[in-house]
PDB file of C-alpha atoms in Angstrom:
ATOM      1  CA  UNK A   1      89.831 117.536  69.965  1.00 47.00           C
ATOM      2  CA  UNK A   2      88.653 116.998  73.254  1.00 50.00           C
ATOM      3  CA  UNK A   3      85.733 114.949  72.213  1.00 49.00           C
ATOM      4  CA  UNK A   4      88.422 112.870  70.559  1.00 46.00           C
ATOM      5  CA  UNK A   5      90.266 112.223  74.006  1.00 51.00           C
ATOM      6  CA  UNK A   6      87.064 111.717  75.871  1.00 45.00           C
ATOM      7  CA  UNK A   7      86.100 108.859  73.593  1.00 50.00           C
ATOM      8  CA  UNK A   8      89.485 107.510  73.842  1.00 46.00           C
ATOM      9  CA  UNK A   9      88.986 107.372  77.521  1.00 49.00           C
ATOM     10  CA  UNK A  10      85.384 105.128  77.510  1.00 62.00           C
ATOM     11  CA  UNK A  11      85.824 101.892  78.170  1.00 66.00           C
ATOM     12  CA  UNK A  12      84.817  99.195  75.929  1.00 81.00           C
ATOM     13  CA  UNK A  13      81.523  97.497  77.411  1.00 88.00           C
ATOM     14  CA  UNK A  14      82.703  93.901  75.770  1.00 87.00           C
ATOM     15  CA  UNK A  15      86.170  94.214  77.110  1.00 90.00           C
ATOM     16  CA  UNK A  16      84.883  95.602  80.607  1.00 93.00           C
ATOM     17  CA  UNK A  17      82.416  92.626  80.927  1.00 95.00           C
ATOM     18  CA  UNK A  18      85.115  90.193  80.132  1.00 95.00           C
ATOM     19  CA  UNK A  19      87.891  91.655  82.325  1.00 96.00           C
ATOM     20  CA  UNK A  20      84.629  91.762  85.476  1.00 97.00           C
ATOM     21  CA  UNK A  21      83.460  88.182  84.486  1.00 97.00           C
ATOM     22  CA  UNK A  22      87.136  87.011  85.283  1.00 97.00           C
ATOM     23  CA  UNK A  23      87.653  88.711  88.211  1.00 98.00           C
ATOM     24  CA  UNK A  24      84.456  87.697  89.751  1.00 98.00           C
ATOM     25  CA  UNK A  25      85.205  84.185  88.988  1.00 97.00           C
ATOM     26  CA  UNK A  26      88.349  83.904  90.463  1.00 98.00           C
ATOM     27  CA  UNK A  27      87.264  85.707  93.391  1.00 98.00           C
ATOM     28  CA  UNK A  28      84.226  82.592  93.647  1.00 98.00           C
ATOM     29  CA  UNK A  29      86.862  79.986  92.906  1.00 98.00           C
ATOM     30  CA  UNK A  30      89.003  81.090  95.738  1.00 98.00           C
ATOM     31  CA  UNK A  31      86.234  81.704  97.967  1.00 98.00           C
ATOM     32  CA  UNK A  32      84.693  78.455  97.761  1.00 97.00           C
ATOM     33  CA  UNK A  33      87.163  75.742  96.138  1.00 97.00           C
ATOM     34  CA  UNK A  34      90.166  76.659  98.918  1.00 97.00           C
ATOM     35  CA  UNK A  35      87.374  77.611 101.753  1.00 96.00           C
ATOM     36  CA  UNK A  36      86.560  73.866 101.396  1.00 96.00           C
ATOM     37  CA  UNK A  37      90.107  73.212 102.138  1.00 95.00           C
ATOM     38  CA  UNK A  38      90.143  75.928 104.992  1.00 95.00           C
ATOM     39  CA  UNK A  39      86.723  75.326 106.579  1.00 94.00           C
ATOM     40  CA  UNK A  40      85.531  72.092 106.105  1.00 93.00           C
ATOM     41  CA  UNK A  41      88.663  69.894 105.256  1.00 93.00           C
ATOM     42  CA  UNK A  42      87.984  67.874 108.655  1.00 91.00           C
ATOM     43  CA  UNK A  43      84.503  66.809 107.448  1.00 95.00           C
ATOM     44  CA  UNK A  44      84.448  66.293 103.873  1.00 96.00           C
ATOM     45  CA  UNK A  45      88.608  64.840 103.324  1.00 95.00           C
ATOM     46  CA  UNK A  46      90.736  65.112 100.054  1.00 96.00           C
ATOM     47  CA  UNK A  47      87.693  63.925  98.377  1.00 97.00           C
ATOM     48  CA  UNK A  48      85.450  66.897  99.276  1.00 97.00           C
ATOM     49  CA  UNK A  49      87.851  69.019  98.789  1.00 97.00           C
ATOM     50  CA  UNK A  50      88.465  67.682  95.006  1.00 97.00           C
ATOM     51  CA  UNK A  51      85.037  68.039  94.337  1.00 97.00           C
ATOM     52  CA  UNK A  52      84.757  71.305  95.448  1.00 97.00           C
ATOM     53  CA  UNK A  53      87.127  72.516  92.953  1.00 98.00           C
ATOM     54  CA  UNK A  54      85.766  70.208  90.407  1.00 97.00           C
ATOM     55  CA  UNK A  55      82.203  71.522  90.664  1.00 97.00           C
ATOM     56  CA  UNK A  56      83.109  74.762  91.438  1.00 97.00           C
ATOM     57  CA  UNK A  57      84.792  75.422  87.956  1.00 96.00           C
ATOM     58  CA  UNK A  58      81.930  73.594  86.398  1.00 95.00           C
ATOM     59  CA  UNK A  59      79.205  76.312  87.486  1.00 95.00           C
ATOM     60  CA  UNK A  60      81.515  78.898  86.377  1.00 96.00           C
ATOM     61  CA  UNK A  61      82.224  77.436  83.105  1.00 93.00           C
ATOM     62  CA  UNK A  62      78.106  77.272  82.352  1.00 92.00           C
ATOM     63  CA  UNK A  63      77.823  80.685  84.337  1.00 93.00           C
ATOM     64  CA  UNK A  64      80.775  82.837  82.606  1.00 93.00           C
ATOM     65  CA  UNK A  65      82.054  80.765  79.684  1.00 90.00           C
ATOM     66  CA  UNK A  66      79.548  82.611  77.203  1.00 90.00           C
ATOM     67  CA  UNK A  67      80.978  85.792  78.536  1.00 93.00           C
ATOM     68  CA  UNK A  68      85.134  85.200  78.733  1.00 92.00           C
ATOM     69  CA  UNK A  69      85.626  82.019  77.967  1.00 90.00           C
ATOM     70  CA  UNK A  70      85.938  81.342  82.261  1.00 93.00           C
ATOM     71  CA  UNK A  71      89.600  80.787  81.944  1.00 96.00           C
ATOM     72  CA  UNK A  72      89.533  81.814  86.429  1.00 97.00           C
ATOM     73  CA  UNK A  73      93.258  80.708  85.480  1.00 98.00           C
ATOM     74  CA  UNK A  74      96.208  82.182  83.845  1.00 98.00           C
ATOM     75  CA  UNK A  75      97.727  79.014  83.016  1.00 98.00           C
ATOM     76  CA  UNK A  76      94.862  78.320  80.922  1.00 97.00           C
ATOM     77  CA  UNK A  77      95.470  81.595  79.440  1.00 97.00           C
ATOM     78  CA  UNK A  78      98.648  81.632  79.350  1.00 98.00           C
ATOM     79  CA  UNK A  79      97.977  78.397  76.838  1.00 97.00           C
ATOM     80  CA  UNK A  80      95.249  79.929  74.689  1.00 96.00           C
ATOM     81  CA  UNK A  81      98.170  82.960  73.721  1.00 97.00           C
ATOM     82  CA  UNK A  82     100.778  80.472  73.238  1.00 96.00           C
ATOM     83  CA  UNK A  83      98.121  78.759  70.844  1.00 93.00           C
ATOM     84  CA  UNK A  84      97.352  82.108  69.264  1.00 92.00           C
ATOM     85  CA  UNK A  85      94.058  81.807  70.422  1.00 92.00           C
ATOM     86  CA  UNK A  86      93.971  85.438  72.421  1.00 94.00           C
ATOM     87  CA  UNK A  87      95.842  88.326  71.984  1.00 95.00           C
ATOM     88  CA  UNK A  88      98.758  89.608  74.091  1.00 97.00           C
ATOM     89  CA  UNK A  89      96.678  92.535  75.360  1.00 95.00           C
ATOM     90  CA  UNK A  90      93.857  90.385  75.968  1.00 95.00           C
ATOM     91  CA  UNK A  91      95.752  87.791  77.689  1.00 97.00           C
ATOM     92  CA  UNK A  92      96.945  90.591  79.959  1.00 97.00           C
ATOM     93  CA  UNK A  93      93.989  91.822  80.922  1.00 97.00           C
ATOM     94  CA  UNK A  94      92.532  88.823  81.932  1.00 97.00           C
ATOM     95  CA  UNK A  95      95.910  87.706  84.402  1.00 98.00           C
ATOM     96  CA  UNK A  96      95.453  91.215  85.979  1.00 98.00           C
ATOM     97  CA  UNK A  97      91.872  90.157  86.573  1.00 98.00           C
ATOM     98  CA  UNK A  98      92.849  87.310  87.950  1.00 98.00           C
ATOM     99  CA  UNK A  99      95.295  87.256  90.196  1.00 98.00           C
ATOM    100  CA  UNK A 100      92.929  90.196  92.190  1.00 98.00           C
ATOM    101  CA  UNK A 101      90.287  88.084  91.873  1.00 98.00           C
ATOM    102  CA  UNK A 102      92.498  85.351  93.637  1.00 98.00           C
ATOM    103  CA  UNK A 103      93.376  87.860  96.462  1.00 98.00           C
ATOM    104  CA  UNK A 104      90.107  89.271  96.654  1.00 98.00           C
ATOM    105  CA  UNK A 105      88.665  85.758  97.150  1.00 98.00           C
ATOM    106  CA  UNK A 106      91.379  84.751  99.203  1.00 97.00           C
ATOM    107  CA  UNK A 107      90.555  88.260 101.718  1.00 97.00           C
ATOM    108  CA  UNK A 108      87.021  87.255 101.812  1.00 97.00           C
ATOM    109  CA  UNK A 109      87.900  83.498 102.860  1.00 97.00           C
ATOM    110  CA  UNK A 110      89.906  84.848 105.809  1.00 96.00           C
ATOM    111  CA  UNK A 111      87.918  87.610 107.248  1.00 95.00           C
ATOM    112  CA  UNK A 112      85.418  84.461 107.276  1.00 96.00           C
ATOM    113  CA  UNK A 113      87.850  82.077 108.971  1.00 94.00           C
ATOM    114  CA  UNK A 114      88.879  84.769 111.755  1.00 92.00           C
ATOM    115  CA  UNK A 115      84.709  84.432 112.763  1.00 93.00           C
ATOM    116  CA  UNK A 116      85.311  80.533 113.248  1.00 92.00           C
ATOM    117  CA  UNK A 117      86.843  80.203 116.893  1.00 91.00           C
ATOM    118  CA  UNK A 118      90.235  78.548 116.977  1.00 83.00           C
ATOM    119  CA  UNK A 119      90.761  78.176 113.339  1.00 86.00           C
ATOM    120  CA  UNK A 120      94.077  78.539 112.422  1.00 81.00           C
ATOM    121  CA  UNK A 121      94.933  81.220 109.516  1.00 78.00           C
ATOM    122  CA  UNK A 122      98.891  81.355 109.550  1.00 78.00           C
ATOM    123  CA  UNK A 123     101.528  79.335 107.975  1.00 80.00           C
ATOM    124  CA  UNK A 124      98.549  77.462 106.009  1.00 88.00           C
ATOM    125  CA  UNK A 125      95.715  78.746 104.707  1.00 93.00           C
ATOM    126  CA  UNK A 126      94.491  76.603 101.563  1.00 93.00           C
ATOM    127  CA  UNK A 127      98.190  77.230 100.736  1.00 95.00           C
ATOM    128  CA  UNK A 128     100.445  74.880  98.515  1.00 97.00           C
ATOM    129  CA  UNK A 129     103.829  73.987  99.424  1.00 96.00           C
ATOM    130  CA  UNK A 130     106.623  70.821  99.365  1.00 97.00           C
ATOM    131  CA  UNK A 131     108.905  69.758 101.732  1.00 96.00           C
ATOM    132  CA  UNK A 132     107.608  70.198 105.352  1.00 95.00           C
ATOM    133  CA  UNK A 133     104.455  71.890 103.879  1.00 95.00           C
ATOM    134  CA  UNK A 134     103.871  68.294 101.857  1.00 95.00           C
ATOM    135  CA  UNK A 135     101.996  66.056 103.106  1.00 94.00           C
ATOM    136  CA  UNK A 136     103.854  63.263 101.789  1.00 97.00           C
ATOM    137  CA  UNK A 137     107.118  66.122 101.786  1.00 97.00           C
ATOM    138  CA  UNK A 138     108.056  65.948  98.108  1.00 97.00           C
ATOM    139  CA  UNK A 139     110.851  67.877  97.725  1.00 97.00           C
ATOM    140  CA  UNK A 140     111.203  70.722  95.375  1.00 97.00           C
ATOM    141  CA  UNK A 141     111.831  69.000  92.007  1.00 97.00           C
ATOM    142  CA  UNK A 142     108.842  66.662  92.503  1.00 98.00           C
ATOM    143  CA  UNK A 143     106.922  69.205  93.179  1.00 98.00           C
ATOM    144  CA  UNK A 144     107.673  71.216  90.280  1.00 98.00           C
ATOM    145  CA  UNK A 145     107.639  68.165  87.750  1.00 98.00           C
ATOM    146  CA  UNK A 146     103.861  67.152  89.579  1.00 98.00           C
ATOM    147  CA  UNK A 147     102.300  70.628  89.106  1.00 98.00           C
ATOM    148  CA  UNK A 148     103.921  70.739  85.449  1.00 98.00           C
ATOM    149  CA  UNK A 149     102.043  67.340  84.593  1.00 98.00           C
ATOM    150  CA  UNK A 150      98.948  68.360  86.543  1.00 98.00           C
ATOM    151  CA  UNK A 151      98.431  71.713  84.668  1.00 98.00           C
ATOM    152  CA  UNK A 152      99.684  69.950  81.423  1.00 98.00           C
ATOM    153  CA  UNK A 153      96.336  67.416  81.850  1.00 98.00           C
ATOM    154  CA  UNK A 154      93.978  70.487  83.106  1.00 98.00           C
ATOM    155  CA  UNK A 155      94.923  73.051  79.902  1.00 97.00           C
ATOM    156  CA  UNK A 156      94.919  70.146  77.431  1.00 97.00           C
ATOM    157  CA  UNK A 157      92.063  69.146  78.215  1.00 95.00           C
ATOM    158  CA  UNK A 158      90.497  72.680  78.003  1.00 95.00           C
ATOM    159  CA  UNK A 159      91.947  73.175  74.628  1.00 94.00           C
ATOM    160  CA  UNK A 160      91.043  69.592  73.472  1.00 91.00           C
ATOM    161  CA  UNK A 161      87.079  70.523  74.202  1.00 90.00           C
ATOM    162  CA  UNK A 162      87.143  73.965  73.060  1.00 85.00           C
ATOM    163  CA  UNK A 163      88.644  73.090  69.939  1.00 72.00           C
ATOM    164  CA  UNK A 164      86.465  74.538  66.733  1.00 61.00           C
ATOM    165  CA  UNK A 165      83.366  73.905  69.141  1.00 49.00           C
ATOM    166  CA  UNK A 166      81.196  76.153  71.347  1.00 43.00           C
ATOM    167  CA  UNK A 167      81.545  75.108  74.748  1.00 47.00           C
ATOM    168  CA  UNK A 168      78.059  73.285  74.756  1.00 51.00           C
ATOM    169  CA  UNK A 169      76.301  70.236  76.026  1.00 60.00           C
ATOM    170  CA  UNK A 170      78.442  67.975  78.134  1.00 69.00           C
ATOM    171  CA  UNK A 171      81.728  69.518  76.845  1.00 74.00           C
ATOM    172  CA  UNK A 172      82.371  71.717  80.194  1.00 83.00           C
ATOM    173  CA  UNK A 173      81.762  68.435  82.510  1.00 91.00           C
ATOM    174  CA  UNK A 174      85.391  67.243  80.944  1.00 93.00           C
ATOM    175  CA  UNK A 175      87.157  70.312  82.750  1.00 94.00           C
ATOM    176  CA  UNK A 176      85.498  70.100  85.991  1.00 95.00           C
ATOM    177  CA  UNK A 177      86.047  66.529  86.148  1.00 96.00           C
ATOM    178  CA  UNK A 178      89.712  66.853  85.227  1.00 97.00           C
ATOM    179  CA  UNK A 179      90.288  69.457  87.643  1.00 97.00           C
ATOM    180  CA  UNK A 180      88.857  66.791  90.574  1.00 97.00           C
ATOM    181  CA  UNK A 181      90.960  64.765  89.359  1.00 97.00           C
ATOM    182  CA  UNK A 182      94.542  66.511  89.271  1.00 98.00           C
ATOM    183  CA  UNK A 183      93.386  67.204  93.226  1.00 98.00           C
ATOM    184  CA  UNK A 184      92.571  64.040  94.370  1.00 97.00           C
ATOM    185  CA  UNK A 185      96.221  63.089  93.194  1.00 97.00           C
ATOM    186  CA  UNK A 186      97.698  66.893  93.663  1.00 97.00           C
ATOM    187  CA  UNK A 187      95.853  67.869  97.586  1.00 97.00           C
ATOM    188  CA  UNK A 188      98.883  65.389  99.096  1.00 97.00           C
ATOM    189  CA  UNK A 189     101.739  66.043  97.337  1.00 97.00           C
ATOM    190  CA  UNK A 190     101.805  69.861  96.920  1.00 97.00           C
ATOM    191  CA  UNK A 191      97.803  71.046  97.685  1.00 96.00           C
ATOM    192  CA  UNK A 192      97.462  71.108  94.262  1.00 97.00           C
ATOM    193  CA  UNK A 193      97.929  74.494  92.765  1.00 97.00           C
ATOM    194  CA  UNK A 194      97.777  74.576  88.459  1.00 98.00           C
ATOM    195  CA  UNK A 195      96.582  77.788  88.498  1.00 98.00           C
ATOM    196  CA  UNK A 196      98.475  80.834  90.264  1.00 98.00           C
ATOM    197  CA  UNK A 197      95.776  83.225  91.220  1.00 98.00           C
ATOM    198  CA  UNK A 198      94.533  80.249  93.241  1.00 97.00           C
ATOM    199  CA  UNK A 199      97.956  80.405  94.748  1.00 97.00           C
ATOM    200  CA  UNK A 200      98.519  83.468  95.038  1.00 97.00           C
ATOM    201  CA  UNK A 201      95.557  84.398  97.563  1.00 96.00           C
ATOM    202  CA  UNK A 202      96.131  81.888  99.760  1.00 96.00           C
ATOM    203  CA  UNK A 203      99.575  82.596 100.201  1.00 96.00           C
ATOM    204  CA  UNK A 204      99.588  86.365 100.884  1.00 96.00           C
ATOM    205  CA  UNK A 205      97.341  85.947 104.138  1.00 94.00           C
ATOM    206  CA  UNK A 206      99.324  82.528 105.243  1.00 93.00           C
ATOM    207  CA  UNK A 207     102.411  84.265 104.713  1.00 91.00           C
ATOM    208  CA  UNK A 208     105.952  82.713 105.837  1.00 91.00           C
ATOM    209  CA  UNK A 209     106.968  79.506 104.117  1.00 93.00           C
ATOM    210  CA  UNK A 210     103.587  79.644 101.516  1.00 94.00           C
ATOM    211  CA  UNK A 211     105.068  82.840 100.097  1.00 95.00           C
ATOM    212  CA  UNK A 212     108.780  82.166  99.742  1.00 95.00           C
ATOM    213  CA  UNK A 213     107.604  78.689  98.036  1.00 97.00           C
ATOM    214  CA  UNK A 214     105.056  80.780  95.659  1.00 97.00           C
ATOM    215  CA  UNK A 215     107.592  81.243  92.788  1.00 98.00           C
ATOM    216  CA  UNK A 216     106.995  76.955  92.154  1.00 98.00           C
ATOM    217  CA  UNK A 217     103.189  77.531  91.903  1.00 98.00           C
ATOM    218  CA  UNK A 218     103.661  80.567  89.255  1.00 98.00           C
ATOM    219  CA  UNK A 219     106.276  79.067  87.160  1.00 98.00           C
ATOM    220  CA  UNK A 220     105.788  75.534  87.071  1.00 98.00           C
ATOM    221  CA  UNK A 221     101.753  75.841  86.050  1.00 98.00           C
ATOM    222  CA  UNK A 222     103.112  78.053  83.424  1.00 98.00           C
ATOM    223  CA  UNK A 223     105.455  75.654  82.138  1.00 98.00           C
ATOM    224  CA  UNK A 224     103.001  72.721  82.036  1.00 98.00           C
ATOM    225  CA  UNK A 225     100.444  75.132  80.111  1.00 98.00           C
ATOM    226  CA  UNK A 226     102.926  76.141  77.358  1.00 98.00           C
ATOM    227  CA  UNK A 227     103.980  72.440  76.842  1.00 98.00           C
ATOM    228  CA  UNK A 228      99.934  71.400  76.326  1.00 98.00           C
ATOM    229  CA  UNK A 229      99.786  74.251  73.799  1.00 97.00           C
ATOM    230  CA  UNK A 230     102.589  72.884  72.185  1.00 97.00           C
ATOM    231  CA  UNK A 231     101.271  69.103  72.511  1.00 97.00           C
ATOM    232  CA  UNK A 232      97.586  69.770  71.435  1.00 95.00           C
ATOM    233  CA  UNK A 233      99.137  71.999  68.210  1.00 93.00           C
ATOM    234  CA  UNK A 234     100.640  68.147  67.396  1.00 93.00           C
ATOM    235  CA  UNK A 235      97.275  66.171  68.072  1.00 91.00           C
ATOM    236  CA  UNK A 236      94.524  69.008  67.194  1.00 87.00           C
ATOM    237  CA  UNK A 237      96.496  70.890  63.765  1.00 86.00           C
ATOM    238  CA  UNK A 238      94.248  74.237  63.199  1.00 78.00           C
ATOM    239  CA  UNK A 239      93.275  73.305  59.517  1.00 73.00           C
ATOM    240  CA  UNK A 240      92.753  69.111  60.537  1.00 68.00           C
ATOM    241  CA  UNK A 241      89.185  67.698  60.412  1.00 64.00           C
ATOM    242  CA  UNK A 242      87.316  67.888  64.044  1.00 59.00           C
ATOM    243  CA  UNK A 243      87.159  63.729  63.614  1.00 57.00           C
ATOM    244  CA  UNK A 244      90.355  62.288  62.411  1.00 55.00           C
ATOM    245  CA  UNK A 245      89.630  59.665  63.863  1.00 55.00           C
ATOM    246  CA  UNK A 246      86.664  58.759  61.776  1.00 50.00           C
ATOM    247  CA  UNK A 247      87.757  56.854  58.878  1.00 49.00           C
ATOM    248  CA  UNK A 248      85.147  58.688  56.511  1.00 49.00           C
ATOM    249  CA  UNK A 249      87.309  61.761  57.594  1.00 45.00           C
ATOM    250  CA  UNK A 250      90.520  60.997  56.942  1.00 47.00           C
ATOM    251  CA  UNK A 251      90.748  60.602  53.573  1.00 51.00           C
ATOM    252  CA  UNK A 252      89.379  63.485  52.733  1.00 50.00           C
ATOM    253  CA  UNK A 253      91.782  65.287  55.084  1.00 46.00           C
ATOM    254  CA  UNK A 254      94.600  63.708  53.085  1.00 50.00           C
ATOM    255  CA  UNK A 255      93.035  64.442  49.460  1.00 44.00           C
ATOM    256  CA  UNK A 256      95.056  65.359  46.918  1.00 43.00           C
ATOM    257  CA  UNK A 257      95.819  68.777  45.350  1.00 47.00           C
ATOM    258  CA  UNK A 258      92.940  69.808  43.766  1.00 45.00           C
ATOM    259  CA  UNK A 259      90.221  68.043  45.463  1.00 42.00           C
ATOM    260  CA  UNK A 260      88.483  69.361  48.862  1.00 41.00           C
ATOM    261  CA  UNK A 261      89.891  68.402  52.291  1.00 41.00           C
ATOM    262  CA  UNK A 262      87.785  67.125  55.242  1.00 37.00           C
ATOM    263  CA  UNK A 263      88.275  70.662  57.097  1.00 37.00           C
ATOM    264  CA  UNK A 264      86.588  71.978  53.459  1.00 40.00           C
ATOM    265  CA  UNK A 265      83.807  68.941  53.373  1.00 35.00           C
ATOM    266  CA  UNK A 266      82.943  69.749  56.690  1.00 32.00           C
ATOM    267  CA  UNK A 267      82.099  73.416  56.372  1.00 38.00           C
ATOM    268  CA  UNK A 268      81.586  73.421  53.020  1.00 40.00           C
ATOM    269  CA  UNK A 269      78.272  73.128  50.689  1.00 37.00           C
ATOM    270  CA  UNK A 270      78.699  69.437  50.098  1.00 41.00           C
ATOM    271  CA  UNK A 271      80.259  68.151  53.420  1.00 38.00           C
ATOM    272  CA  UNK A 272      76.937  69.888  55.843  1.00 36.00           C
ATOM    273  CA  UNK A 273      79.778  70.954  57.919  1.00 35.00           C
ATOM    274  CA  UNK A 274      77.640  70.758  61.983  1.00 34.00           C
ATOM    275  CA  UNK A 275      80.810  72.022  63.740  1.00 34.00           C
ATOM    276  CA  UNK A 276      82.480  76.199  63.409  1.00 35.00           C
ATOM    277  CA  UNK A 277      85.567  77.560  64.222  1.00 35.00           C
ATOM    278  CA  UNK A 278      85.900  78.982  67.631  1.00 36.00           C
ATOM    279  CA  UNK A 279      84.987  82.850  68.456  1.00 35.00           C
ATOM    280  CA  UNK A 280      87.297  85.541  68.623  1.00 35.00           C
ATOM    281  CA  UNK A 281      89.571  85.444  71.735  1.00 41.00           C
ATOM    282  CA  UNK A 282      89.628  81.885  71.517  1.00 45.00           C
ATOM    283  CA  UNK A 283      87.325  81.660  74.288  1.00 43.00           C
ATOM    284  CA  UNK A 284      83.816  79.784  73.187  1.00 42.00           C
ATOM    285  CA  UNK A 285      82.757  80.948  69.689  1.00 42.00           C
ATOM    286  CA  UNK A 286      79.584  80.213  67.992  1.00 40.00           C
ATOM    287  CA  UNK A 287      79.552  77.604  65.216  1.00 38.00           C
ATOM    288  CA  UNK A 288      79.974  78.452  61.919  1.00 39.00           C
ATOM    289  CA  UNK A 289      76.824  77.991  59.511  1.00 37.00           C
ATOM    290  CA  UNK A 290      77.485  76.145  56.285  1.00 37.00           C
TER     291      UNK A 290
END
């Protein structure tokens, strides 16, 4: 009986290495995407700054995508459950993970900017904000409608590339490059949050204003994830072809009864199928072999 309870007790090595790979890379993302914004905003502009993020999430994406799927985000996984791609459990796991790797990161960041003489830590911080903490003071409800669209782009475009594909090749470059993008339109209007852990962090050592405006940064990316979810059910069906836009595709995809679709041409013996369905947890799953 107590061996029972013992085993009970062990952690699962998969689910601990999954859990550690996304704490450790929200903990980098902070560190280095919002230090850029912190320490070196003066030399490189919005542009650095963009980049940063951009590349950032690139390396971790070919660094800890084989391991969780590098989501460093809960908006992003907040959009693989909503797509049934993850499991509730799972999807919890990884948020916890998250948002104390965002802290964690964000700790790090300012035990580092105390060492820099004169640098400012309150009241800002790599924080996001509207209204007097705007740039270009956008009030509230263009704030929240901006980070909605900006985290709609960012998970879409994660879901679009790790649709029925290992994330291989080129595919991650699309969500680092999106993710420069959102900030180089994002950094002025609200410092560009569409993903909570990163605003989280940030905000608990800036304090004031940057934590009674969190709540905008938490619910809004949330929001804009569940309605790409929703959007990329419409434009990416679970049983369609990979290529619907190939016109040898198609029609099979609309046979008739009886006769194999392009989902079953593609994976089956005759179609030579080169593409899988993705892994378990919706992360990055290996193809499928015809």
């Amino acid at each position: 009986m107590d061996a029972v309870k013992l085993d009970a007790l062990k952690l699962d090595p998969l689910r601990t290495r999954t859990i550690a790979a996304e704490f450790i890379g929200t903990l980098l993302l902070v560190f280095f995407a919002v230090g850029s914004a912190v320490l070196a905003a003066d030399y490189i502009g919005v542009l650095g700054i963009a980049l940063a993020f951009g590349f950032t999430l690139l390396a971790l994406i070919y660094g800890l995508g084989p391991v969780s799927g590098s989501h460093v985000n809960p908006a992003i996984t907040f959009g693989m459950l909503v797509e049934g791609r993850i499991t509730l459990r799972t999807a919890i796991e990884y948020w916890v993970a998250q948002l104390l790797g965002g802290i964690v990161g964000a700790a790090l960041l300012f035990l580092l900017a105390k060492q820099v003489p004169g640098l400012k830590t309150s009241g800002a911080f790599g924080s996001n904000g509207f209204g007097d903490r705007s740039a270009v003071h956008i009030d509230t409800g263009g704030a929240f409608l901006a980070e909605v669209l900006m985290t709609f782009v960012l998970v879409f475009v994660v879901l679009a590339v790790t649709h029925k594909v290992a994330m291989v090749g080129f595919d991650g470059l699309a969500i680092g490059l999106v993710l420069a993008v959102v900030h180089l339109v994002g950094i002025p209007l609200t410092g560009c949050s569409v993903n909570p852990a990163r605003s989280l962090g940030p905000a608990v050592f800036a304090g004031g204003a940057a934590l009674s405006q969190l709540w905008l940064f938490i619910v809004a990316p949330l929001v804009g994830a569940a309605l790409a979810a929703l959007a990329h059910q419409v434009t990416h069906p679970p049983q369609a072809p990979v290529l619907v836009a190939d016109e040898r595709t198609a029609p099979r995809f609309q046979a008739a009864p009886g006769h194999l679709t392009g989902e079953e041409r593609l994976h089956g013996t005759g179609g030579g199928g080169a593409r899988g369905e993705g892994g378990a947890g919706g992360t990055r799953g290996k193809p499928r072999r015809p």
